[in-house]
Structures are given as structure tokens and as C-alpha cells.
Amino acid sequence: MKLVSVRWCSWVVLAGLAGLAQAQTEVSAKSEAQSLACLVKPSDPPRFPARHKLDHGFGGMRVMLTFSKPDAAPQVEVLFNSAREDMQDEMHRYVRQYRLPCLTPQDGAVQAVQEFSFTNTDRDATPLPAASRKAGPPFCLVMPRRDMEGWSSFVRQEVEHVVVTATFTGDGQQPPEVKIIHSTGSARAEAAVRARLAEYRMPCRTGQEAAQSFQQQFSHFPAGHRRHVFKREAFGLTEFLGMTREPRQLKALYDFQSMGCPFKVTYRVYGGAVPNEALVRGPKDPNRLPFLSWLAGLQLAFRDDRQARDLFGSELQIDVPCGLLDLKGEAS
């Protein structure tokens, strides 16, 4: 399912109101331009730039658009970016055609924030991190404009994975501290990953916030490699359990009525070298923690080592229904 969602955030500001906190200031009497009532947009919406039939890539962007002339495209400032280069190209192609013809000198420069989400999967779209958080600093990671270079010319004809944790501790203009937590890549691959992460920034940081960390995987598939992928990425719970090792031997007792059912689990497949991840997006419910821990401990029944390498880091969605899960581990 190819989907590009485009969403306006709820705040629009005038010239002179700098920064995200001020950007949320209410304007009591907005003109036609200030409310974007006359905004002219292209008729062709953004498209998911599929690289191949089973391209399950995804990414998101949050951008600040500044309109200063009625007959000119807005200036674009990237506030958050997890999209690859071709997705960014599609966003820029789209907003370059925006115009605000009713803008007058009395309006000043009009700013607005818009979000773009690119996905090509049957999983639910992953929401962008909130622009502001009551419980902590906003997560405003900005990845480079261009895709990573360096692996395309590698001589090594093997699948390579490098998984890192990156931590921002200073202000937003400082690169993160990087730690490699798993690697099947060469020294050259690891160096390319470190060089890539050195370009990451978190512009909303001032240096006074607590440290912010994230985990990211980098993978290289040699040219001509016929890669295993999941044709689907959303499964019912029973269907997912049938994909694990020795499903008839599973033992579990969970009452989903006590967990705010139904709910969807985001499951990242690693397979032993790195612990699998199972989480529910949104508010945390401690009643789900034992079940999520049990899910994360399960291993998929890969056909062979090559399939396991190809699917390393893949993300699935598990739809958990209401009811009782009672598995007694009986082979029959």
C-alpha cells in the first residue's frame, strides 16, 4: 500500500515570531494569507518513490515553510527528517509549487509547519515524534539531505549490517556520540557509518536538555543480491506465533482484557545477535510489559542463515485482539 500523508500542524505564525515555542502563539485576527486560505498547491500529490516492487521503505519529515512573496515558492527549513534522499526530493518537488497569492506587505512573512510521511506497507504509518513534549525535550533529529555514500563501491559481496546507538548531549549543532553495538560489516563499512552519523544534527537542542539517544541500523546488500523480504508486514497474533520456532511448544497465559485491547505491537526482528524489540506506540501501559517481553524473546523460524541475514532488522506489526491467550505447550 503506497501512502504519502501530508498534514498541516496546527500553528501558523507571522514574521518576527521565532522559535517553536513562539510558533504556537495564537493570532487573534488572521488575514487570508495568515490563515493560508489562498494557498495554491500542485494537483499531483507526493508519491512514494518505490525502488522496487517490495520496497517497504518509510520516512517522515517536518518542515517550516516561510512565505515572503505572493508569487514565489516558500523557503524550506527542515525541523525533523528520517526520510531517504528520494523521499526528500519528492517533498521538495511538491512544496516548490506552493504559492500564497493573497500575501500582502501588511502580512509580513507567513510561516507554517507541515508534516510528510512516506510508507509502502500494510503496517500502520509510524507517527512523527511530537514537535514538543511535556515530559522532556522534543526529538528533532535531522538526517543529511543526501543518502549515505561509500557502500555502493564495496568489493565485498556479502550482506552487511551495522547497528549503532547515537547520543546527543550538547547543543543541536554538535554531532552525536556513536557506539556500534552490533556489526557484520568491514572496517570500511563501520567507518562509513560513523562518517554518516557525524552529519546528524538535532537543531531544537540548546545544550541544557538531558541526553537523547536513538538506535539505528545500516545495511548493505550487494548488487544483484536477491533479497528475502516479507511480502506482508502486518499479521494477526495467531498468525505471527505460527511463524516462530516450534509454535506448538509455546507456553503462555495472558488476558488481553487487562491490557486495553485491542492494540498493535511494533515488532523489530533481529534474531539473537541483537535482542528483538516489541513495543506499543503511544502512552505506556505497564500491564502489557510482561506480554511484550515474552513476544520479544520469541525467535522466527528462518529457513536458513541467508534468510535470517536478509530479514535482520525488518519491522512487523502484530494485531493483538481482545480475549485470552492460553498456550499449554502441547505438541499435539
Coordinates of C-alpha atoms in Angstrom, one line a residue:
M1 CA 0.0 0.0 0.0
K2 CA 1.7 3.1 -1.2
L3 CA 0.9 6.1 1.0
V4 CA 2.1 9.6 1.5
S5 CA 0.3 11.5 4.1
V6 CA 0.6 15.3 4.2
R7 CA -0.5 17.1 7.4
W8 CA -0.5 20.7 8.4
C9 CA 0.4 21.3 12.0
S10 CA -2.0 23.4 14.0
W11 CA 0.1 26.5 14.1
V12 CA 0.9 29.3 11.7
V13 CA 2.9 32.3 12.6
L14 CA 3.9 35.8 11.4
A15 CA 7.3 37.3 10.8
G16 CA 9.1 38.1 14.0
L17 CA 7.9 35.1 15.9
A18 CA 11.0 32.9 16.0
G19 CA 11.2 29.5 17.6
L20 CA 8.8 26.7 18.1
A21 CA 7.5 27.9 21.5
Q22 CA 6.5 31.3 19.9
A23 CA 5.2 29.5 16.9
Q24 CA 2.3 28.2 19.0
T25 CA 1.2 31.7 19.8
E26 CA -2.5 32.3 18.8
V27 CA -3.1 35.0 16.3
S28 CA -6.5 36.6 17.2
A29 CA -7.4 38.1 13.8
K30 CA -5.7 36.3 10.9
S31 CA -5.7 37.7 7.4
E32 CA -6.5 35.5 4.4
A33 CA -2.8 34.9 3.9
Q34 CA -2.1 34.3 7.5
S35 CA -4.7 31.5 7.6
L36 CA -3.4 30.1 4.3
A37 CA -6.9 30.5 2.8
C38 CA -5.5 31.3 -0.6
L39 CA -2.7 28.7 -0.7
V40 CA -2.2 27.3 -4.2
K41 CA -0.9 23.7 -4.2
P42 CA 0.0 21.3 -7.1
S43 CA -2.7 19.0 -8.3
D44 CA -0.4 15.9 -8.2
P45 CA 0.2 14.8 -4.6
P46 CA 3.5 13.5 -3.3
R47 CA 4.2 9.9 -4.4
F48 CA 6.1 7.1 -2.7
P49 CA 9.3 6.7 -4.7
A50 CA 9.3 2.9 -4.8
R51 CA 12.8 1.5 -5.7
H52 CA 11.4 -2.0 -6.4
K53 CA 8.2 -4.0 -6.1
L54 CA 8.6 -4.9 -2.5
D55 CA 10.2 -1.6 -1.3
H56 CA 8.9 -1.3 2.2
G57 CA 10.9 1.9 3.0
F58 CA 9.4 4.6 5.2
G59 CA 10.4 8.0 6.4
G60 CA 9.0 11.3 7.7
M61 CA 9.7 15.0 7.5
R62 CA 8.6 18.0 9.4
V63 CA 9.3 21.3 7.6
M64 CA 8.9 25.0 8.3
L65 CA 7.6 26.9 5.3
T66 CA 8.2 30.7 5.1
F67 CA 6.2 32.6 2.5
S68 CA 7.6 36.1 1.9
K69 CA 6.4 36.9 -1.6
P70 CA 3.0 36.1 -3.2
D71 CA 4.5 34.8 -6.4
A72 CA 7.4 32.8 -5.0
A73 CA 7.8 29.4 -3.5
P74 CA 8.3 29.3 0.3
Q75 CA 11.7 28.9 1.9
V76 CA 12.0 25.4 3.5
E77 CA 13.6 24.7 6.9
V78 CA 13.8 21.0 7.9
L79 CA 12.8 20.5 11.5
F80 CA 12.8 16.7 11.5
N81 CA 13.9 14.2 8.9
S82 CA 14.1 10.5 8.8
A83 CA 13.4 10.2 5.0
R84 CA 15.8 9.0 2.5
E85 CA 17.0 11.2 -0.4
D86 CA 14.4 10.3 -3.0
M87 CA 11.6 10.9 -0.4
Q88 CA 13.1 14.3 0.3
D89 CA 13.3 15.0 -3.4
E90 CA 9.5 14.3 -3.7
M91 CA 8.7 16.7 -0.8
H92 CA 10.8 19.5 -2.2
R93 CA 9.3 18.9 -5.7
Y94 CA 5.8 19.3 -4.1
V95 CA 6.4 22.4 -1.9
R96 CA 8.3 24.2 -4.7
Q97 CA 5.0 24.6 -6.4
Y98 CA 3.2 26.3 -3.4
R99 CA 2.2 29.9 -3.8
L100 CA 0.4 32.3 -1.5
P101 CA -1.0 34.9 -3.9
C102 CA -3.0 36.9 -1.4
L103 CA 0.1 37.7 0.7
T104 CA 0.5 41.5 1.2
P105 CA 3.2 43.6 2.8
Q106 CA 1.0 44.1 5.8
D107 CA 1.0 40.3 6.5
G108 CA 4.8 40.2 6.8
A109 CA 6.3 36.7 6.3
V110 CA 3.9 33.9 6.9
Q111 CA 5.3 30.7 8.4
A112 CA 3.6 27.3 8.6
V113 CA 4.6 23.8 9.6
Q114 CA 3.8 20.8 7.6
E115 CA 4.5 17.0 8.0
F116 CA 5.1 14.4 5.3
S117 CA 5.0 10.6 6.0
F118 CA 6.1 8.2 3.3
T119 CA 5.2 4.5 3.7
N120 CA 4.7 1.5 1.4
T121 CA 3.4 -1.2 3.7
D122 CA 0.3 -2.7 5.2
R123 CA 1.5 -1.7 8.6
D124 CA 0.1 1.5 10.2
A125 CA 2.1 4.5 9.4
T126 CA 4.6 5.4 12.1
P127 CA 3.8 8.9 13.5
L128 CA 6.5 11.5 13.6
P129 CA 7.9 12.4 17.0
A130 CA 5.9 15.2 18.6
A131 CA 7.2 18.7 18.0
S132 CA 7.1 19.4 21.7
R133 CA 6.9 17.2 24.8
K134 CA 5.7 17.9 28.3
A135 CA 7.8 15.2 29.7
G136 CA 11.1 16.1 28.0
P137 CA 12.8 17.8 25.1
P138 CA 11.4 17.4 21.6
F139 CA 13.0 14.8 19.3
C140 CA 14.0 16.9 16.3
L141 CA 16.6 14.6 14.6
V142 CA 17.6 15.9 11.1
M143 CA 19.4 13.4 8.9
P144 CA 21.5 14.6 5.9
R145 CA 19.9 15.7 2.6
R146 CA 21.8 13.1 0.6
D147 CA 21.8 9.3 1.0
M148 CA 24.8 7.5 2.5
E149 CA 27.7 7.1 0.2
G150 CA 30.6 4.6 0.5
W151 CA 28.9 1.2 0.4
S152 CA 28.0 1.2 -3.3
S153 CA 31.6 0.7 -4.4
F154 CA 32.4 -2.1 -1.9
V155 CA 34.2 -5.1 -3.3
R156 CA 32.9 -7.3 -0.5
Q157 CA 29.9 -9.3 -1.9
E158 CA 28.2 -10.0 1.4
V159 CA 25.2 -8.7 3.2
E160 CA 26.5 -6.4 5.9
H161 CA 24.6 -4.9 8.9
V162 CA 25.8 -2.2 11.4
V163 CA 23.7 -1.3 14.4
V164 CA 24.5 1.8 16.4
T165 CA 23.3 3.8 19.3
A166 CA 23.8 7.6 18.9
T167 CA 23.5 10.1 21.8
F168 CA 23.1 13.8 21.6
T169 CA 24.5 15.5 24.8
G170 CA 25.4 19.0 23.6
D171 CA 23.5 21.6 21.6
G172 CA 21.9 20.8 18.3
Q173 CA 24.8 21.8 16.2
Q174 CA 27.1 19.1 17.7
P175 CA 27.2 15.6 16.2
P176 CA 26.1 12.7 18.4
E177 CA 28.3 10.3 20.3
V178 CA 28.2 6.9 18.4
K179 CA 28.6 3.4 19.7
I180 CA 28.5 0.3 17.5
I181 CA 26.5 -2.4 19.3
H182 CA 26.5 -5.0 16.5
S183 CA 28.3 -5.3 13.2
T184 CA 28.8 -7.9 10.5
G185 CA 30.4 -5.2 8.3
S186 CA 34.0 -4.5 7.4
A187 CA 36.1 -1.8 9.0
R188 CA 35.4 0.3 5.9
A189 CA 31.6 -0.1 6.4
E190 CA 31.8 0.9 10.0
A191 CA 33.9 4.0 9.1
A192 CA 31.3 5.0 6.5
V193 CA 28.5 4.7 9.1
R194 CA 30.4 6.8 11.6
A195 CA 31.0 9.4 8.9
R196 CA 27.3 9.4 8.1
L197 CA 26.3 9.9 11.7
A198 CA 28.7 12.8 12.1
E199 CA 26.4 14.8 9.8
Y200 CA 23.3 14.3 12.0
R201 CA 22.0 17.2 13.9
M202 CA 19.2 18.0 16.5
P203 CA 18.6 21.7 15.9
C204 CA 16.0 22.2 18.7
R205 CA 18.6 21.4 21.4
T206 CA 20.2 24.2 23.4
G207 CA 22.6 22.1 25.4
Q208 CA 20.6 22.3 28.6
E209 CA 18.5 19.3 27.9
A210 CA 19.0 15.7 29.1
A211 CA 20.9 13.4 26.8
Q212 CA 18.8 11.9 23.9
S213 CA 19.6 8.6 22.3
F214 CA 18.3 6.5 19.5
Q215 CA 19.2 3.3 17.8
Q216 CA 19.7 2.9 14.0
Q217 CA 20.6 0.1 11.6
F218 CA 22.6 0.5 8.4
S219 CA 22.5 -2.4 5.9
H220 CA 24.3 -3.1 2.6
F221 CA 23.0 -5.6 0.1
P222 CA 25.4 -6.3 -2.8
A223 CA 24.4 -5.5 -6.4
G224 CA 22.3 -8.4 -7.8
H225 CA 21.6 -9.9 -4.4
R226 CA 18.1 -11.4 -4.5
R227 CA 16.9 -10.3 -1.0
H228 CA 14.4 -12.1 1.1
V229 CA 11.6 -9.7 2.3
F230 CA 8.3 -10.0 4.0
K231 CA 5.6 -9.7 1.3
R232 CA 3.3 -8.6 4.2
E233 CA 4.2 -6.7 7.3
A234 CA 1.0 -6.8 9.3
F235 CA -0.1 -10.1 11.0
G236 CA -2.7 -11.3 13.5
L237 CA -1.2 -12.6 16.7
T238 CA -2.0 -16.2 16.0
E239 CA -0.6 -15.9 12.5
F240 CA 2.6 -14.4 13.9
L241 CA 3.0 -17.1 16.6
G242 CA 2.8 -19.7 13.8
M243 CA 5.9 -18.1 12.2
T244 CA 8.0 -18.7 15.3
R245 CA 10.2 -21.7 16.2
E246 CA 8.3 -24.7 17.4
P247 CA 5.0 -22.8 17.9
R248 CA 3.2 -25.9 19.3
Q249 CA 5.7 -25.9 22.2
L250 CA 4.8 -22.3 23.3
K251 CA 3.5 -21.8 26.8
A252 CA 1.8 -18.6 27.8
L253 CA -1.2 -17.2 29.7
Y254 CA -2.2 -13.6 29.0
D255 CA -5.5 -11.9 29.5
F256 CA -5.7 -9.1 26.9
Q257 CA -8.8 -7.6 28.5
S258 CA -6.5 -6.2 31.2
M259 CA -4.2 -4.6 28.7
G260 CA -6.6 -2.2 27.0
C261 CA -7.2 -4.4 24.0
P262 CA -7.2 -4.5 21.1
F263 CA -3.8 -3.0 20.4
K264 CA -1.0 -3.1 17.8
V265 CA 2.6 -4.2 18.6
T266 CA 5.5 -2.9 16.6
Y267 CA 8.0 -5.9 16.3
R268 CA 11.5 -5.5 15.1
V269 CA 13.2 -8.7 14.0
Y270 CA 16.8 -9.2 14.9
G271 CA 17.2 -12.8 15.8
G272 CA 19.6 -13.3 18.7
A273 CA 22.6 -11.2 17.8
V274 CA 20.6 -8.1 18.9
P275 CA 17.5 -8.6 21.1
N276 CA 14.2 -8.4 19.2
E277 CA 12.1 -5.4 20.1
A278 CA 8.3 -5.4 20.9
L279 CA 6.6 -2.1 21.7
V280 CA 3.3 -0.4 21.5
R281 CA 3.4 3.2 20.3
G282 CA 1.6 5.8 22.4
P283 CA 1.1 6.0 26.1
K284 CA 2.8 3.3 28.1
D285 CA 0.6 0.6 29.8
P286 CA 2.6 -1.4 32.4
N287 CA 0.0 -4.2 32.2
R288 CA 1.4 -5.0 28.7
L289 CA 5.1 -5.2 29.7
P290 CA 5.2 -9.0 30.6
F291 CA 3.5 -9.9 27.3
L292 CA 5.8 -7.6 25.3
S293 CA 8.8 -9.1 26.9
W294 CA 7.6 -12.6 26.1
L295 CA 7.0 -11.6 22.5
A296 CA 10.4 -10.0 22.1
G297 CA 12.0 -13.3 23.4
L298 CA 10.5 -15.4 20.6
Q299 CA 12.5 -16.2 17.5
L300 CA 11.2 -16.5 14.0
A301 CA 11.7 -19.8 12.2
F302 CA 14.1 -18.7 9.4
R303 CA 14.7 -21.2 6.6
D304 CA 18.4 -20.7 6.7
D305 CA 21.2 -18.3 7.7
R306 CA 20.9 -16.3 4.5
Q307 CA 17.2 -15.6 5.1
A308 CA 18.0 -14.6 8.7
R309 CA 20.6 -12.1 7.4
D310 CA 18.3 -10.6 4.8
L311 CA 15.4 -10.1 7.3
F312 CA 17.6 -8.8 10.1
G313 CA 16.1 -5.5 11.3
S314 CA 12.8 -5.9 9.5
E315 CA 9.8 -4.4 11.2
L316 CA 6.4 -6.1 11.6
Q317 CA 3.0 -5.2 13.0
I318 CA 1.2 -7.7 15.3
D319 CA -2.5 -7.1 15.8
V320 CA -3.4 -8.2 19.3
P321 CA -7.2 -8.9 19.8
C322 CA -9.2 -9.0 22.9
G323 CA -9.6 -12.3 24.7
L324 CA -7.3 -14.8 26.5
L325 CA -4.1 -16.3 25.1
D326 CA -3.7 -19.7 26.8
L327 CA -0.9 -21.9 25.3
K328 CA 0.0 -25.0 27.2
G329 CA 2.9 -26.2 25.1
E330 CA 1.3 -29.4 23.9
A331 CA 2.9 -30.8 20.7
S332 CA -0.5 -32.1 19.7

